[in-house]
C-alpha cells in the first residue's frame, strides 16, 4: 500500500463523513422511527405465536388495513429520507396513520408501532435543514439593534438592580447607605 492510496481506515472515515453529511441534510431520525413504527403494525396481525402445542393467532378483522397502514408508514419513512421537501406532509400523514392504527391494528402494534410512528411524524414536522451560516459568530450583528459586542456589558459596570439613587448622595457613597449631608451650621456631617 502506497502513501497516496487510502487504506481501509481512510475509506471508512470517508464513508462515515459522507453519511454524516447525508444524514444532516434530511430528517433522518424521523424517517427511521416512522419506518420502524410501520413494521410491528404490519407484522402483528399476521403473526402466529406458538406456546407448546397451542398456536395463538393475533389476526384482526382488519388485517388488510393493518398491512396497508404498515406499508404506508414504511413508505412515508423512506419519503422523509429521500424527498425531504415533503417532510411536513409526510409527518402529518404518519401521525394520522399512527392514530388510525390504534383501533385497526392490535392497538397500533401493541403501542410499539404507534409510539414510534407518532414520534417520527412529530420529528419530521419540526425538522429544519442544517445551515452552518446561521450560527451566531462573535462580533456579528445578532439583531437590528446592534452588534453582540455592544450588548456585552461587564457586570461591574452595570447598575445594580436594587441600587436606589438618593438625592444629596455624593460620589463614592455606597448604594443603599444613608446619605450624608453637610449642615450649614457647624459643618458637621449628619445622616439624613
Short mmCIF file of N, CA and C in Angstrom, two decimals:
data_model
loop_
_atom_site.label_atom_id
_atom_site.label_comp_id
_atom_site.label_asym_id
_atom_site.label_seq_id
_atom_site.Cartn_x
_atom_site.Cartn_y
_atom_site.Cartn_z
N UNK A 1 0.85 -1.17 0.00
CA UNK A 1 0.00 0.00 0.00
C UNK A 1 0.89 1.23 0.00
N UNK A 2 0.64 2.16 -0.91
CA UNK A 2 1.47 3.35 -1.02
C UNK A 2 0.95 4.44 -0.09
N UNK A 3 1.76 5.49 0.02
CA UNK A 3 1.39 6.60 0.90
C UNK A 3 0.21 7.38 0.35
N UNK A 4 0.01 7.35 -0.99
CA UNK A 4 -1.07 8.12 -1.59
C UNK A 4 -2.42 7.41 -1.51
N UNK A 5 -2.45 6.09 -1.49
CA UNK A 5 -3.72 5.38 -1.51
C UNK A 5 -4.32 5.31 -0.11
N UNK A 6 -5.61 5.58 -0.02
CA UNK A 6 -6.25 5.50 1.29
C UNK A 6 -6.40 4.04 1.70
N UNK A 7 -6.08 3.76 2.92
CA UNK A 7 -6.22 2.41 3.44
C UNK A 7 -7.66 2.15 3.85
N UNK A 8 -7.91 1.02 4.46
CA UNK A 8 -9.26 0.72 4.91
C UNK A 8 -9.79 1.76 5.90
N UNK A 9 -8.91 2.28 6.74
CA UNK A 9 -9.34 3.28 7.70
C UNK A 9 -9.75 4.57 7.00
N UNK A 10 -9.02 4.95 5.98
CA UNK A 10 -9.35 6.16 5.22
C UNK A 10 -10.66 6.04 4.49
N UNK A 11 -10.93 4.85 3.94
CA UNK A 11 -12.21 4.64 3.25
C UNK A 11 -13.37 4.67 4.22
N UNK A 12 -13.18 4.07 5.40
CA UNK A 12 -14.26 4.07 6.39
C UNK A 12 -14.54 5.49 6.88
N UNK A 13 -13.49 6.27 7.13
CA UNK A 13 -13.67 7.65 7.57
C UNK A 13 -14.36 8.47 6.50
N UNK A 14 -13.98 8.24 5.25
CA UNK A 14 -14.62 8.95 4.14
C UNK A 14 -16.10 8.59 4.05
N UNK A 15 -16.41 7.31 4.18
CA UNK A 15 -17.80 6.87 4.13
C UNK A 15 -18.60 7.45 5.30
N UNK A 16 -17.99 7.46 6.48
CA UNK A 16 -18.67 7.97 7.66
C UNK A 16 -18.96 9.46 7.52
N UNK A 17 -18.03 10.23 7.00
CA UNK A 17 -18.25 11.66 6.81
C UNK A 17 -19.30 11.94 5.75
N UNK A 18 -19.30 11.15 4.67
CA UNK A 18 -20.35 11.32 3.65
C UNK A 18 -21.72 10.96 4.21
N UNK A 19 -21.78 9.89 5.02
CA UNK A 19 -23.05 9.51 5.63
C UNK A 19 -23.53 10.59 6.59
N UNK A 20 -22.62 11.20 7.35
CA UNK A 20 -22.99 12.28 8.27
C UNK A 20 -23.56 13.46 7.51
N UNK A 21 -22.94 13.83 6.40
CA UNK A 21 -23.44 14.95 5.59
C UNK A 21 -24.81 14.62 5.01
N UNK A 22 -25.00 13.37 4.55
CA UNK A 22 -26.30 12.95 4.02
C UNK A 22 -27.36 12.97 5.12
N UNK A 23 -27.01 12.48 6.30
CA UNK A 23 -27.95 12.41 7.42
C UNK A 23 -28.38 13.80 7.88
N UNK A 24 -27.47 14.76 7.87
CA UNK A 24 -27.81 16.11 8.34
C UNK A 24 -28.64 16.89 7.33
N UNK A 25 -28.70 16.43 6.10
CA UNK A 25 -29.44 17.17 5.08
C UNK A 25 -30.89 16.73 4.95
N UNK A 26 -31.34 15.90 5.86
CA UNK A 26 -32.72 15.39 5.81
C UNK A 26 -33.16 14.96 7.21
N UNK A 27 -34.47 14.77 7.44
CA UNK A 27 -34.94 14.32 8.76
C UNK A 27 -34.68 12.82 8.94
N UNK A 28 -33.44 12.47 9.19
CA UNK A 28 -33.03 11.07 9.23
C UNK A 28 -33.72 10.31 10.36
N UNK A 29 -33.67 10.82 11.58
CA UNK A 29 -34.24 10.09 12.72
C UNK A 29 -35.76 10.01 12.62
N UNK A 30 -36.39 11.02 12.06
CA UNK A 30 -37.83 10.97 11.86
C UNK A 30 -38.19 9.85 10.89
N UNK A 31 -37.45 9.75 9.79
CA UNK A 31 -37.71 8.69 8.83
C UNK A 31 -37.45 7.31 9.40
N UNK A 32 -36.37 7.18 10.19
CA UNK A 32 -36.05 5.88 10.78
C UNK A 32 -37.13 5.44 11.77
N UNK A 33 -37.57 6.35 12.63
CA UNK A 33 -38.61 5.98 13.61
C UNK A 33 -39.94 5.66 12.93
N UNK A 34 -40.29 6.42 11.91
CA UNK A 34 -41.53 6.14 11.18
C UNK A 34 -41.45 4.80 10.46
N UNK A 35 -40.32 4.53 9.84
CA UNK A 35 -40.13 3.25 9.15
C UNK A 35 -40.21 2.09 10.14
N UNK A 36 -39.54 2.21 11.28
CA UNK A 36 -39.57 1.15 12.29
C UNK A 36 -40.95 1.02 12.92
N UNK A 37 -41.70 2.11 12.99
CA UNK A 37 -43.06 2.06 13.54
C UNK A 37 -44.03 1.31 12.64
N UNK A 38 -43.78 1.32 11.34
CA UNK A 38 -44.68 0.61 10.43
C UNK A 38 -44.51 -0.90 10.47
N UNK A 39 -43.34 -1.37 10.89
CA UNK A 39 -43.09 -2.82 10.89
C UNK A 39 -43.95 -3.59 11.88
N UNK A 40 -44.04 -3.22 13.17
CA UNK A 40 -44.91 -4.01 14.06
C UNK A 40 -46.39 -3.86 13.73
N UNK A 41 -46.77 -2.72 13.18
CA UNK A 41 -48.18 -2.54 12.82
C UNK A 41 -48.56 -3.51 11.71
N UNK A 42 -47.67 -3.70 10.74
CA UNK A 42 -47.96 -4.62 9.64
C UNK A 42 -47.74 -6.08 10.03
N UNK A 43 -46.84 -6.35 10.98
CA UNK A 43 -46.46 -7.73 11.29
C UNK A 43 -47.43 -8.43 12.25
N UNK A 44 -47.82 -7.79 13.32
CA UNK A 44 -48.57 -8.47 14.38
C UNK A 44 -49.90 -9.08 13.95
N UNK A 45 -50.69 -8.47 13.05
CA UNK A 45 -51.94 -9.14 12.65
C UNK A 45 -51.72 -10.46 11.90
N UNK A 46 -50.54 -10.68 11.37
CA UNK A 46 -50.28 -11.90 10.61
C UNK A 46 -49.36 -12.86 11.36
N UNK A 47 -48.98 -12.53 12.57
CA UNK A 47 -48.04 -13.35 13.33
C UNK A 47 -48.75 -14.50 14.03
N UNK A 48 -48.08 -15.62 14.12
CA UNK A 48 -48.56 -16.78 14.88
C UNK A 48 -47.56 -17.05 15.99
N UNK A 49 -48.04 -17.05 17.20
CA UNK A 49 -47.19 -17.31 18.35
C UNK A 49 -47.46 -18.72 18.84
N UNK A 50 -46.44 -19.54 18.94
CA UNK A 50 -46.60 -20.94 19.37
C UNK A 50 -46.17 -21.08 20.82
N UNK A 51 -47.06 -21.58 21.65
CA UNK A 51 -46.78 -21.88 23.05
C UNK A 51 -47.00 -23.38 23.25
N UNK A 52 -45.93 -24.15 23.08
CA UNK A 52 -46.06 -25.61 23.16
C UNK A 52 -46.84 -26.11 21.97
N UNK A 53 -47.99 -26.76 22.22
CA UNK A 53 -48.85 -27.25 21.14
C UNK A 53 -49.97 -26.26 20.82
N UNK A 54 -49.97 -25.14 21.49
CA UNK A 54 -51.01 -24.13 21.30
C UNK A 54 -50.50 -23.04 20.37
N UNK A 55 -51.27 -22.73 19.34
CA UNK A 55 -50.93 -21.66 18.41
C UNK A 55 -51.85 -20.49 18.66
N UNK A 56 -51.25 -19.34 18.92
CA UNK A 56 -52.01 -18.12 19.19
C UNK A 56 -51.89 -17.21 17.97
N UNK A 57 -53.02 -16.92 17.35
CA UNK A 57 -53.05 -16.05 16.18
C UNK A 57 -53.62 -14.71 16.61
N UNK A 58 -52.91 -13.64 16.25
CA UNK A 58 -53.34 -12.30 16.64
C UNK A 58 -54.02 -11.59 15.48
N UNK A 59 -54.66 -12.31 14.58
CA UNK A 59 -55.30 -11.72 13.41
C UNK A 59 -56.51 -10.90 13.83
N UNK A 60 -56.67 -9.81 13.16
CA UNK A 60 -57.83 -8.96 13.40
C UNK A 60 -58.74 -9.01 12.18
N UNK A 61 -59.92 -8.46 12.32
CA UNK A 61 -60.83 -8.41 11.17
C UNK A 61 -60.32 -7.44 10.12
N UNK A 62 -59.49 -6.53 10.52
CA UNK A 62 -58.95 -5.54 9.58
C UNK A 62 -57.48 -5.84 9.29
N UNK A 63 -57.15 -7.09 9.03
CA UNK A 63 -55.77 -7.47 8.75
C UNK A 63 -55.21 -6.77 7.53
N UNK A 64 -56.03 -6.61 6.50
CA UNK A 64 -55.57 -5.91 5.30
C UNK A 64 -55.34 -4.43 5.60
N UNK A 65 -56.18 -3.87 6.46
CA UNK A 65 -55.99 -2.47 6.86
C UNK A 65 -54.69 -2.28 7.62
N UNK A 66 -54.35 -3.24 8.46
CA UNK A 66 -53.08 -3.17 9.20
C UNK A 66 -51.90 -3.24 8.24
N UNK A 67 -51.99 -4.10 7.25
CA UNK A 67 -50.91 -4.22 6.27
C UNK A 67 -50.76 -2.93 5.48
N UNK A 68 -51.87 -2.34 5.10
CA UNK A 68 -51.81 -1.08 4.34
C UNK A 68 -51.22 0.04 5.18
N UNK A 69 -51.63 0.14 6.45
CA UNK A 69 -51.09 1.18 7.33
C UNK A 69 -49.59 0.98 7.53
N UNK A 70 -49.18 -0.25 7.77
CA UNK A 70 -47.75 -0.52 7.97
C UNK A 70 -46.92 -0.20 6.74
N UNK A 71 -47.41 -0.60 5.57
CA UNK A 71 -46.67 -0.32 4.33
C UNK A 71 -46.62 1.18 4.06
N UNK A 72 -47.72 1.89 4.33
CA UNK A 72 -47.72 3.34 4.14
C UNK A 72 -46.74 4.03 5.09
N UNK A 73 -46.65 3.55 6.33
CA UNK A 73 -45.70 4.15 7.28
C UNK A 73 -44.26 3.91 6.85
N UNK A 74 -43.97 2.71 6.35
CA UNK A 74 -42.62 2.44 5.84
C UNK A 74 -42.33 3.34 4.65
N UNK A 75 -43.30 3.51 3.77
CA UNK A 75 -43.14 4.38 2.60
C UNK A 75 -42.94 5.83 3.02
N UNK A 76 -43.68 6.28 4.02
CA UNK A 76 -43.51 7.66 4.50
C UNK A 76 -42.14 7.85 5.14
N UNK A 77 -41.65 6.85 5.83
CA UNK A 77 -40.31 6.94 6.40
C UNK A 77 -39.25 7.08 5.32
N UNK A 78 -39.38 6.31 4.26
CA UNK A 78 -38.44 6.43 3.14
C UNK A 78 -38.60 7.77 2.42
N UNK A 79 -39.84 8.26 2.35
CA UNK A 79 -40.08 9.56 1.73
C UNK A 79 -39.40 10.67 2.52
N UNK A 80 -39.42 10.57 3.85
CA UNK A 80 -38.75 11.58 4.66
C UNK A 80 -37.25 11.59 4.38
N UNK A 81 -36.69 10.45 4.08
CA UNK A 81 -35.26 10.37 3.78
C UNK A 81 -34.92 10.91 2.41
N UNK A 82 -35.67 10.50 1.40
CA UNK A 82 -35.27 10.77 0.02
C UNK A 82 -36.00 11.94 -0.63
N UNK A 83 -37.07 12.42 -0.04
CA UNK A 83 -37.79 13.59 -0.54
C UNK A 83 -38.10 14.51 0.64
N UNK A 84 -37.06 15.11 1.22
CA UNK A 84 -37.25 15.89 2.44
C UNK A 84 -38.06 17.17 2.22
N UNK A 85 -38.36 17.50 0.97
CA UNK A 85 -39.17 18.68 0.68
C UNK A 85 -40.60 18.48 1.21
N UNK A 86 -41.08 17.25 1.18
CA UNK A 86 -42.46 16.97 1.62
C UNK A 86 -42.49 16.44 3.04
N UNK A 87 -41.53 16.85 3.87
CA UNK A 87 -41.42 16.31 5.23
C UNK A 87 -42.61 16.67 6.11
N UNK A 88 -43.20 17.85 5.92
CA UNK A 88 -44.35 18.25 6.75
C UNK A 88 -45.56 17.39 6.41
N UNK A 89 -45.81 17.19 5.12
CA UNK A 89 -46.92 16.32 4.71
C UNK A 89 -46.70 14.90 5.22
N UNK A 90 -45.48 14.38 5.06
CA UNK A 90 -45.18 13.02 5.50
C UNK A 90 -45.32 12.90 7.01
N UNK A 91 -44.93 13.92 7.76
CA UNK A 91 -45.07 13.88 9.21
C UNK A 91 -46.52 13.88 9.66
N UNK A 92 -47.34 14.71 9.02
CA UNK A 92 -48.77 14.75 9.37
C UNK A 92 -49.44 13.43 9.00
N UNK A 93 -49.11 12.90 7.83
CA UNK A 93 -49.68 11.61 7.41
C UNK A 93 -49.25 10.49 8.35
N UNK A 94 -48.00 10.51 8.81
CA UNK A 94 -47.52 9.48 9.74
C UNK A 94 -48.26 9.56 11.07
N UNK A 95 -48.49 10.76 11.56
CA UNK A 95 -49.22 10.91 12.83
C UNK A 95 -50.66 10.42 12.68
N UNK A 96 -51.31 10.77 11.57
CA UNK A 96 -52.69 10.32 11.35
C UNK A 96 -52.77 8.80 11.21
N UNK A 97 -51.84 8.22 10.46
CA UNK A 97 -51.84 6.76 10.32
C UNK A 97 -51.54 6.06 11.64
N UNK A 98 -50.67 6.65 12.47
CA UNK A 98 -50.39 6.07 13.78
C UNK A 98 -51.64 6.09 14.65
N UNK A 99 -52.39 7.17 14.58
CA UNK A 99 -53.62 7.26 15.37
C UNK A 99 -54.68 6.28 14.86
N UNK A 100 -54.76 6.12 13.55
CA UNK A 100 -55.73 5.19 12.98
C UNK A 100 -55.36 3.74 13.31
N UNK A 101 -54.08 3.48 13.50
CA UNK A 101 -53.64 2.10 13.77
C UNK A 101 -54.08 1.60 15.14
N UNK A 102 -54.46 2.47 16.04
CA UNK A 102 -54.87 2.02 17.38
C UNK A 102 -56.11 1.13 17.29
N UNK A 103 -57.22 1.57 16.67
CA UNK A 103 -58.38 0.66 16.62
C UNK A 103 -58.26 -0.41 15.54
N UNK A 104 -57.46 -0.16 14.50
CA UNK A 104 -57.42 -1.08 13.36
C UNK A 104 -56.44 -2.23 13.58
N UNK A 105 -55.27 -1.95 14.15
CA UNK A 105 -54.19 -2.93 14.13
C UNK A 105 -53.67 -3.26 15.52
N UNK A 106 -54.39 -4.06 16.27
CA UNK A 106 -53.93 -4.55 17.58
C UNK A 106 -53.31 -3.44 18.42
N UNK A 107 -54.08 -2.40 18.65
CA UNK A 107 -53.62 -1.25 19.44
C UNK A 107 -52.32 -0.65 18.90
N UNK A 108 -52.28 -0.50 17.60
CA UNK A 108 -51.11 0.11 16.97
C UNK A 108 -49.86 -0.71 17.11
N UNK A 109 -49.97 -2.01 16.90
CA UNK A 109 -48.81 -2.88 17.07
C UNK A 109 -48.39 -2.95 18.52
N UNK A 110 -49.39 -3.11 19.40
CA UNK A 110 -49.18 -3.14 20.85
C UNK A 110 -48.42 -1.90 21.32
N UNK A 111 -48.84 -0.76 20.83
CA UNK A 111 -48.32 0.57 21.14
C UNK A 111 -46.87 0.79 20.73
N UNK A 112 -46.17 -0.23 20.29
CA UNK A 112 -44.79 -0.03 19.83
C UNK A 112 -44.77 0.75 18.52
N UNK A 113 -45.51 0.28 17.53
CA UNK A 113 -45.56 0.96 16.24
C UNK A 113 -46.22 2.32 16.35
N UNK A 114 -47.25 2.40 17.20
CA UNK A 114 -47.95 3.67 17.39
C UNK A 114 -47.01 4.74 17.91
N UNK A 115 -46.26 4.43 18.98
CA UNK A 115 -45.37 5.43 19.58
C UNK A 115 -44.21 5.80 18.66
N UNK A 116 -43.62 4.81 18.00
CA UNK A 116 -42.52 5.11 17.08
C UNK A 116 -42.99 6.00 15.93
N UNK A 117 -44.14 5.68 15.36
CA UNK A 117 -44.66 6.47 14.24
C UNK A 117 -45.09 7.86 14.68
N UNK A 118 -45.65 7.96 15.86
CA UNK A 118 -46.08 9.26 16.37
C UNK A 118 -44.89 10.18 16.60
N UNK A 119 -43.85 9.67 17.23
CA UNK A 119 -42.65 10.47 17.47
C UNK A 119 -41.94 10.79 16.16
N UNK A 120 -41.87 9.82 15.24
CA UNK A 120 -41.25 10.06 13.94
C UNK A 120 -41.98 11.14 13.15
N UNK A 121 -43.29 11.12 13.17
CA UNK A 121 -44.06 12.16 12.48
C UNK A 121 -43.86 13.53 13.09
N UNK A 122 -43.82 13.59 14.42
CA UNK A 122 -43.59 14.87 15.08
C UNK A 122 -42.18 15.40 14.78
N UNK A 123 -41.19 14.52 14.77
CA UNK A 123 -39.83 14.95 14.43
C UNK A 123 -39.75 15.45 12.99
N UNK A 124 -40.50 14.82 12.10
CA UNK A 124 -40.48 15.24 10.71
C UNK A 124 -41.09 16.63 10.54
N UNK A 125 -42.14 16.89 11.26
CA UNK A 125 -42.78 18.21 11.16
C UNK A 125 -41.86 19.29 11.72
N UNK A 126 -41.17 19.00 12.79
CA UNK A 126 -40.37 20.02 13.46
C UNK A 126 -38.95 20.15 12.91
N UNK A 127 -38.53 19.28 11.99
CA UNK A 127 -37.17 19.30 11.48
C UNK A 127 -36.95 20.51 10.58
N UNK A 128 -35.77 21.12 10.68
CA UNK A 128 -35.37 22.21 9.80
C UNK A 128 -33.99 21.88 9.25
N UNK A 129 -33.72 22.28 8.02
CA UNK A 129 -32.41 21.97 7.43
C UNK A 129 -31.27 22.59 8.23
N UNK A 130 -30.16 21.88 8.28
CA UNK A 130 -28.97 22.34 8.98
C UNK A 130 -28.30 23.41 8.13
N UNK A 131 -28.12 24.61 8.70
CA UNK A 131 -27.46 25.69 7.99
C UNK A 131 -26.35 26.25 8.87
N UNK A 132 -25.08 25.92 8.56
CA UNK A 132 -24.00 26.39 9.42
C UNK A 132 -23.80 27.89 9.38
N UNK A 133 -24.34 28.58 8.37
CA UNK A 133 -24.19 30.04 8.28
C UNK A 133 -25.06 30.77 9.29
N UNK A 134 -26.10 30.12 9.83
CA UNK A 134 -27.00 30.78 10.77
C UNK A 134 -26.47 30.79 12.19
N UNK A 135 -25.36 30.11 12.45
CA UNK A 135 -24.80 30.12 13.79
C UNK A 135 -24.30 31.52 14.12
N UNK A 136 -24.52 31.96 15.35
CA UNK A 136 -24.07 33.28 15.77
C UNK A 136 -22.55 33.29 15.89
N UNK A 137 -21.93 34.16 15.15
CA UNK A 137 -20.49 34.33 15.22
C UNK A 137 -20.20 35.53 16.11
N UNK A 138 -19.13 35.49 16.92
CA UNK A 138 -18.82 36.63 17.79
C UNK A 138 -18.52 37.87 16.96
N UNK A 139 -19.11 38.98 17.39
CA UNK A 139 -18.87 40.25 16.72
C UNK A 139 -19.80 40.52 15.56
N UNK A 140 -20.62 39.54 15.17
CA UNK A 140 -21.57 39.77 14.09
C UNK A 140 -22.88 40.27 14.67
N UNK A 141 -23.63 41.05 13.91
CA UNK A 141 -24.91 41.54 14.42
C UNK A 141 -25.85 40.38 14.69
N UNK A 142 -26.48 40.40 15.87
CA UNK A 142 -27.44 39.36 16.18
C UNK A 142 -28.87 39.84 16.01
N UNK A 143 -29.08 41.12 15.88
CA UNK A 143 -30.38 41.66 15.54
C UNK A 143 -30.19 43.08 15.02
N UNK A 144 -31.30 43.79 14.79
CA UNK A 144 -31.19 45.10 14.20
C UNK A 144 -30.76 46.18 15.20
N UNK A 145 -30.69 45.88 16.50
CA UNK A 145 -30.31 46.88 17.49
C UNK A 145 -28.81 47.16 17.49
N UNK A 146 -28.00 46.21 17.16
CA UNK A 146 -26.56 46.45 17.19
C UNK A 146 -25.80 45.15 17.18
N UNK A 147 -24.56 45.22 17.52
CA UNK A 147 -23.74 44.02 17.50
C UNK A 147 -23.70 43.39 18.87
N UNK A 148 -23.24 42.16 18.88
CA UNK A 148 -23.15 41.43 20.15
C UNK A 148 -22.12 42.08 21.06
N UNK A 149 -21.09 42.72 20.49
CA UNK A 149 -20.06 43.35 21.32
C UNK A 149 -20.62 44.56 22.06
N UNK A 150 -21.58 45.28 21.47
CA UNK A 150 -22.18 46.42 22.15
C UNK A 150 -23.07 45.99 23.29
N UNK A 151 -23.71 44.83 23.15
CA UNK A 151 -24.62 44.35 24.19
C UNK A 151 -23.89 43.73 25.37
N UNK A 152 -22.63 43.36 25.20
CA UNK A 152 -21.89 42.75 26.29
C UNK A 152 -21.40 43.83 27.23
N UNK A 153 -21.99 43.94 28.39
CA UNK A 153 -21.59 44.91 29.40
C UNK A 153 -21.03 44.13 30.56
N UNK A 154 -19.83 44.48 31.03
CA UNK A 154 -19.31 43.75 32.18
C UNK A 154 -20.19 43.95 33.40
N UNK A 155 -20.31 42.94 34.26
CA UNK A 155 -21.21 43.05 35.40
C UNK A 155 -20.85 44.18 36.35
N UNK A 156 -19.57 44.56 36.45
CA UNK A 156 -19.19 45.63 37.38
C UNK A 156 -19.68 46.98 36.88
N UNK A 157 -19.79 47.17 35.56
CA UNK A 157 -20.21 48.45 35.02
C UNK A 157 -21.72 48.59 34.96
N UNK A 158 -22.43 47.49 35.06
CA UNK A 158 -23.89 47.55 35.01
C UNK A 158 -24.42 48.03 36.34
N UNK A 159 -25.45 48.90 36.34
CA UNK A 159 -26.01 49.36 37.61
C UNK A 159 -26.72 48.22 38.32
N UNK A 160 -26.64 48.22 39.62
CA UNK A 160 -27.29 47.19 40.42
C UNK A 160 -28.79 47.41 40.37
N UNK A 161 -29.54 46.33 40.33
CA UNK A 161 -31.00 46.42 40.23
C UNK A 161 -31.60 46.98 41.50
N UNK A 162 -30.98 46.72 42.66
CA UNK A 162 -31.56 47.17 43.91
C UNK A 162 -30.98 48.49 44.39
N UNK A 163 -30.09 49.11 43.59
CA UNK A 163 -29.50 50.39 43.98
C UNK A 163 -30.52 51.49 43.82
N UNK A 164 -30.60 52.32 44.83
CA UNK A 164 -31.53 53.44 44.82
C UNK A 164 -30.70 54.72 44.86
N UNK A 165 -30.99 55.64 43.96
CA UNK A 165 -30.28 56.90 43.97
C UNK A 165 -30.98 57.82 44.95
N UNK A 166 -30.22 58.29 45.93
CA UNK A 166 -30.76 59.15 46.97
C UNK A 166 -30.32 60.58 46.67
N UNK A 167 -31.26 61.52 46.69
CA UNK A 167 -30.85 62.90 46.46
C UNK A 167 -29.87 63.34 47.56
N UNK A 168 -28.85 64.02 47.18
CA UNK A 168 -27.86 64.51 48.14
C UNK A 168 -26.73 63.53 48.36
N UNK A 169 -26.81 62.34 47.75
CA UNK A 169 -25.73 61.37 47.91
C UNK A 169 -24.54 61.83 47.10
N UNK A 170 -23.38 61.62 47.65
CA UNK A 170 -22.17 62.04 46.96
C UNK A 170 -21.55 60.87 46.24
N UNK A 171 -20.68 61.18 45.32
CA UNK A 171 -19.97 60.17 44.59
C UNK A 171 -19.09 59.37 45.55
N UNK A 172 -19.09 58.07 45.45
CA UNK A 172 -18.31 57.22 46.34
C UNK A 172 -19.15 56.63 47.46
N UNK A 173 -20.36 57.16 47.70
CA UNK A 173 -21.24 56.56 48.71
C UNK A 173 -21.77 55.24 48.18
N UNK A 174 -21.96 54.30 49.06
CA UNK A 174 -22.50 53.01 48.67
C UNK A 174 -23.99 53.13 48.44
N UNK A 175 -24.53 52.43 47.43
CA UNK A 175 -25.98 52.45 47.24
C UNK A 175 -26.65 51.78 48.43
N UNK A 176 -27.74 52.36 48.87
CA UNK A 176 -28.49 51.79 49.98
C UNK A 176 -28.01 52.31 51.33
N UNK A 177 -26.83 52.97 51.42
CA UNK A 177 -26.34 53.53 52.68
C UNK A 177 -27.03 54.88 52.89
N UNK A 178 -27.21 55.27 54.14
CA UNK A 178 -27.86 56.58 54.37
C UNK A 178 -27.01 57.70 53.78
N UNK A 179 -27.69 58.60 53.14
CA UNK A 179 -26.99 59.73 52.52
C UNK A 179 -26.54 60.70 53.60
N UNK A 180 -25.38 61.28 53.44
CA UNK A 180 -24.87 62.24 54.40
C UNK A 180 -24.89 63.62 53.78
N UNK A 181 -25.26 64.58 54.56
CA UNK A 181 -25.27 65.97 54.09
C UNK A 181 -24.49 66.81 55.08
N UNK A 182 -24.07 67.88 54.62
CA UNK A 182 -23.32 68.81 55.45
C UNK A 182 -24.27 69.89 55.95
N UNK A 183 -24.30 70.06 57.22
CA UNK A 183 -25.18 71.11 57.76
C UNK A 183 -24.46 72.43 57.65
N UNK A 184 -25.22 73.44 57.43
CA UNK A 184 -24.62 74.77 57.30
C UNK A 184 -24.14 75.30 58.62
N UNK A 185 -24.74 74.87 59.70
CA UNK A 185 -24.29 75.32 61.00
C UNK A 185 -23.38 74.29 61.59
N UNK A 186 -22.23 74.57 61.77
CA UNK A 186 -21.29 73.69 62.45
C UNK A 186 -20.43 72.88 61.50
N UNK A 187 -20.83 72.69 60.24
CA UNK A 187 -20.04 71.98 59.27
C UNK A 187 -19.85 70.51 59.56
N UNK A 188 -20.69 69.93 60.43
CA UNK A 188 -20.57 68.51 60.75
C UNK A 188 -21.43 67.69 59.77
N UNK A 189 -20.99 66.47 59.57
CA UNK A 189 -21.73 65.53 58.73
C UNK A 189 -22.81 64.89 59.58
N UNK A 190 -23.98 64.81 59.08
CA UNK A 190 -25.04 64.10 59.80
C UNK A 190 -25.79 63.21 58.81
N UNK A 191 -26.35 62.14 59.33
CA UNK A 191 -27.11 61.25 58.48
C UNK A 191 -28.47 61.82 58.22
N UNK A 192 -28.94 61.79 57.01
CA UNK A 192 -30.25 62.34 56.67
C UNK A 192 -31.33 61.33 56.88
#
